[in-house]
Amino acid sequence: MSDTPVVQMLGISKIYPNGIPANQDVNFSVNKGEIHALVGENGAGKSTLMKILFGFEKPTSGTILIDGEEVTFASPMAAIAKGIGMVHQHFMLVPSLTVAENVVLGMAPKKSGMFIDFKEAVRLTEEYAERFHFDVEPNARVADISVGMKQKVEILKALVRGAKVLILDEPTAVLTTQETVELFRQLHELKNQGFTIIFISHKLNEIKELTDRVTIMRRGKAAGTYDTDAVSEQEISRLMVGRDVVLEIEKTPAEPEEVVLRVENLHFVNEWNKRMLNGISFDVRKGEIVGIAGVEGNGQRELVDILFGLISPEKGSVQVNGVNIADKSQRELRNMGVSYVPEDRMTFGIAGTASINENIVSDRIASPAFNKGPLLNMRAIRETSQHLIEDYAILCKSGRQHVNMLSGGNIQKVVVAREFSADPLLIIADQPTRGIDVGATELIRNKLIDLSREGAAVLLVSADLNEVMELSDSLIVLYGGNIVGYFDDGQWDDVMMGEYMLGLKKQSDEEVKRACHA
Amino acid sequence: MLKQLAEWVFQVEFLFVILRITAPILFAALAAVVAEKAAMSNIGLEGTMMLSALFGFLFAYWTQSWLLGVLGAVIVGTLLALMMGFFYLEFKTDIILAGIAVNMLGEGGAIFLLFMFTGLRGNTAILVTPNILIPTIDIPLIKDIPFLGKILSGHCILTYIAFLLVWLIWLLLYRTPLGLNIRAVGESPQAASSVGVSVKRIKYIAIAMSGALAGLGGAFMSMYYSQGWNQGMVAGRGFIALAAQAMGRGEPVGAMLTSLLFGTAHGLSSKVAGLPNVSSFLVSMIPYAVTIMGLFIYAWNRTRKLKKRGIRRLTGV
Amino acid sequence: MLDRRMTQFNILRGAVAIFFALLVAAIFIFLTSESPWESLRYLLIGPLVIVKDGAIAFNTRNMLEVLAGMTPTIFTGLAVCVMFSANQFNLAGEGCVYVGAFVGGLIGVYWNLPPFIHPLVATLIAGIVCSVIMLIPALAKVKLGASEMVTSLMLNYVMLYVSMHFLNFYFADRSRGATMTHSFQDTARVTQIVSGTSKLSWGFIAALIFSVIVWFFMYRTRWGYSIRMIGINQSFALYSGMNVAGMIIVSQMIGGMLSGMGGSFEILGRYNQFLWLNLPGYGWTGITIAILAKNNPAAVPLAAFFLAYLNKGCMLMSTKTHVASEMIDIIQAAIFLFFAAEQFLSGYRQKIVVKTAREELLMQGNADIENGGAENA
């Protein structure tokens, strides 16, 4: 290891066009040949910092040094030229192109001066795949290959371009256990060959297992860099959030009543003919929170989309209060008393350039309370909005402010305030606290419990294991489109959940059937 | 009357005419294909064709050379497209609005510029001499083949180029690094830029090529088809090309087939117009009505396939 | 603080955009005109003042003509506002103006109704016919997923040729040299507000009234609200339980209605017969107006005035100094490009944002940004 750090970022600040500061005066340094963890809560500014290092975003101020030499990265191209490679959380692959075409994109080998040499592209891909023991099929279309394989293609892309420093942005979030194990093996091998790896994660066990040093980020600032061996997981987590990770949530025992949501034998096959749901059945009763746990990509997305009428199931039915919701429009679903906190709040949850007032009443704009004859009752809208802004502690200048000027947590509060105040019989909460600050998270979780205790049926889908374990009265684990576990005794812990979520354990059919309450 | 139509369709002269009528639509349709592959809807094709038709003709007149005229048309088409690209890529003007702006230029701006450069109003009929029109060529061997020879030989040079370009554009898109980049940028710009492909640069190149192709279409119109520039000359061909692109699934060969369909509709409408007791106005409407019908059938087919896969569209229907 | 600075910035940006557009015009004037300063004077202040023997006087006649010229474009501008607000790039306003004028004109010729009622009925029916025509692109969009833009562009030609067919074969006044209908009945004329040659009719007042009505519709009714939300984020509107398909159709029908009414008021207010043999271009001007007004109906009359003023200026420039009046299209295109440019002067915008954010951070103190939001990483 040489003395000069291979990457140094000094005094980096980044303010986004909506005025939100994502990084504030961050210092970050990585030594050659190490695996360096970058940790922090969702939204702590890790991804922004790495996007700056990779030339995707320009810092508002600060300097970057590579091998001690000051650089400015106007584009990823400049970063690539300096040996920086990045594997993004959401894969940067072109689905309709083959693996080899993706690998050589932007540097395609030529023959007779102007045409792509496809043979050479395949050869190059195979050469690198062999050198690093990556198992990929160069001629397969990217749309057809598995998630694990896509990630390998991403890493290959960086290596083929001569990357010496590899940034991996939450690489294990989408992987199965085996795939994660294999990834770690490959990362170790890369390290042994002299590559430097920056590993972004918020999974503390992975960081302990894999990395040499760790830099912790908190609310846009660097909270310190440590040798991984020298800090405990508890210390890291305390530095990450500034208080204990586990939020103590007070919860009275549920007193479930009649069934509100009944899902029966649901099947779904996606457009690439992958079976995403394989006959799942369960009930959610009035007054209880049913949690769905599972590694992302095991059917949760499809389940929620079917529940909200975005896609139709191949087979099976969904009933709300005994009424089949097949072919029901979103409006009809809402009229039946279904509320929905969407995972992708920017796409489904809000209209960015409309005001908070306008966003907060979007589901009930036609109600008599907000209309006087043909005209809207602006005063009633304003008052309702003001009331909800206070009730949900939405931090804003006024109800007339555009929603997209708010921070992520406050945007989510706007969504939740609307959905929770609609007098719902059934709430489908899909990743309700993803990527938002602790304060907002706490508020949303408490509201969710209050609503269920007041008589709403709640279906909580979350990739945050702590969240589902804390909030749920009973818990369903999805794996590979099947329900592999149902728990209603409150006696669960993360080790046990992990085994089910990763497909190591599976309950018997009889045990799973308990999820349906006659 | 149907029998009459069927007879025409298989007449040598008529098939010859169809190729001639198709060529300008094909240029514009290919222009739409290239732009759309890079995820840009070039609605400015209409105006681009108008202005490049005008300047193609004027350059030819000034230099007394049809070749320099064609070159001028291509350059003007490219510059207009680059202007659209500049506003779209640098200032984030909506590409459709930028296209409408170019169409406004093509509408009144062309008349203004014609007046500014020549003092003429509305058309260039008095400037036309045979040497500044694009020549036709007979192709040896092919012209002697019975039936086919009379359809395929004796066209204007640009007609051949139009059909040759179908193949060239396909080669470009699917066999060259630039084409790979264009497709990647259109489908997944983030993926392209993550490997250092400059999305902006590729989009500039694609829109410029689109403009150059529309420029050829413009040159064809003023320097061959209409034998001189006039105000109502392009008559929505730029818009029809957008439809041809969509119905041709955005592929060069598909766009050629749909362009031929519209060319046939055009051809038939001018044939029918010659019949007694037929309203020339209703006949003029045929190509546009056919385009609408074609679009609807294409869209209906696509929606049906989506529905089969269980995907409900976001209009909630 | 940021909101106020952004408002100021947006006003500045609009002004700079218009300045650039006029600069482009000036360049062309200097290229073509023999007396460029005089041309420029006619363009910029010609409609407003008259210079006679060194004395400057308000040019009432020209200003009345400018106002009269706004009538159809306010309607088409409003139509585009409604359709673009719903993110429907329907460009068939142009054809609807034509059909509206034709239908309104025919009712003006052939029906017998009392004065005042007559033009209103004619205009109303013209509007209804056009809104029904707009069902074609609207239904195709909603039911088939066909692009309303391409359909509407084709539809413009279909509307033109079908109307021309009926005009030529059924309704033409054969006693005339040119193709036109018989003269409108006196009862059908939209009455002039001011006597004289300006042709400023009550259609202008109707246009202003409709600006107010459309504003109320867009900002004070649940339907307008839905239309705007669909335009901002269609997925969100659908998810919120709005009738997205229905409102997409309604927005385009309203667009057709307003365009058709504009055509009818125009023909019955300023002409004696229907004699248009080509699309009049008001539909496209309406798009420019909607862009200038940022889709806000309340700003449409102002934007329409601005364009009508420039148009009159171009006319004056053309007759007095021989610069072709089609200059207006070049100016419009330039306004279009600069005004619709979201990132125009974005560097300056970003500086304002950064400055404001810094100041606010300082005020809050670095320790507590609990809810200030660093979570957008």
PDB file of C-alpha atoms in Angstrom, chain A residues 4-10 28-32 34 50 53 64-68 73 82-84 165 167 196 198 213:
ATOM      1  CA  THR A   4      -0.989   8.545  -0.740  1.00  0.00           C
ATOM      2  CA  PRO A   5      -4.645   7.623  -0.562  1.00  0.00           C
ATOM      3  CA  VAL A   6      -5.953   6.579  -3.949  1.00  0.00           C
ATOM      4  CA  VAL A   7      -9.077   8.682  -3.497  1.00  0.00           C
ATOM      5  CA  GLN A   8      -9.363  11.839  -1.456  1.00  0.00           C
ATOM      6  CA  MET A   9     -12.464  13.992  -1.361  1.00  0.00           C
ATOM      7  CA  LEU A  10     -12.029  17.218   0.561  1.00  0.00           C
ATOM      8  CA  PHE A  28     -13.491  11.103   2.586  1.00  0.00           C
ATOM      9  CA  SER A  29     -10.324   9.198   1.851  1.00  0.00           C
ATOM     10  CA  VAL A  30      -9.643   5.656   0.630  1.00  0.00           C
ATOM     11  CA  ASN A  31      -6.335   3.784   0.644  1.00  0.00           C
ATOM     12  CA  LYS A  32      -5.132   1.705  -2.236  1.00  0.00           C
ATOM     13  CA  GLU A  34      -8.552  -1.786   0.718  1.00  0.00           C
ATOM     14  CA  MET A  50     -20.276   8.588  -4.786  1.00  0.00           C
ATOM     15  CA  LEU A  53     -16.784  10.853  -7.270  1.00  0.00           C
ATOM     16  CA  ILE A  64     -11.256  15.556  -5.432  1.00  0.00           C
ATOM     17  CA  LEU A  65      -7.766  14.058  -5.554  1.00  0.00           C
ATOM     18  CA  ILE A  66      -6.934  10.803  -7.287  1.00  0.00           C
ATOM     19  CA  ASP A  67      -3.497   9.429  -6.387  1.00  0.00           C
ATOM     20  CA  GLY A  68      -2.750  12.802  -4.873  1.00  0.00           C
ATOM     21  CA  PHE A  73     -14.869  15.156 -13.207  1.00  0.00           C
ATOM     22  CA  LYS A  82      -8.923   8.024 -13.985  1.00  0.00           C
ATOM     23  CA  GLY A  83      -9.727   4.416 -13.145  1.00  0.00           C
ATOM     24  CA  ILE A  84     -12.965   4.899 -11.220  1.00  0.00           C
ATOM     25  CA  VAL A 165     -11.279   1.738  -7.835  1.00  0.00           C
ATOM     26  CA  ILE A 167     -17.650   1.717  -6.142  1.00  0.00           C
ATOM     27  CA  THR A 196      -9.620  -0.840  -4.337  1.00  0.00           C
ATOM     28  CA  ILE A 198     -15.695   1.239  -1.940  1.00  0.00           C
ATOM     29  CA  ARG A 213     -12.138   0.406   7.083  1.00  0.00           C
TER      30      ARG A 213
END
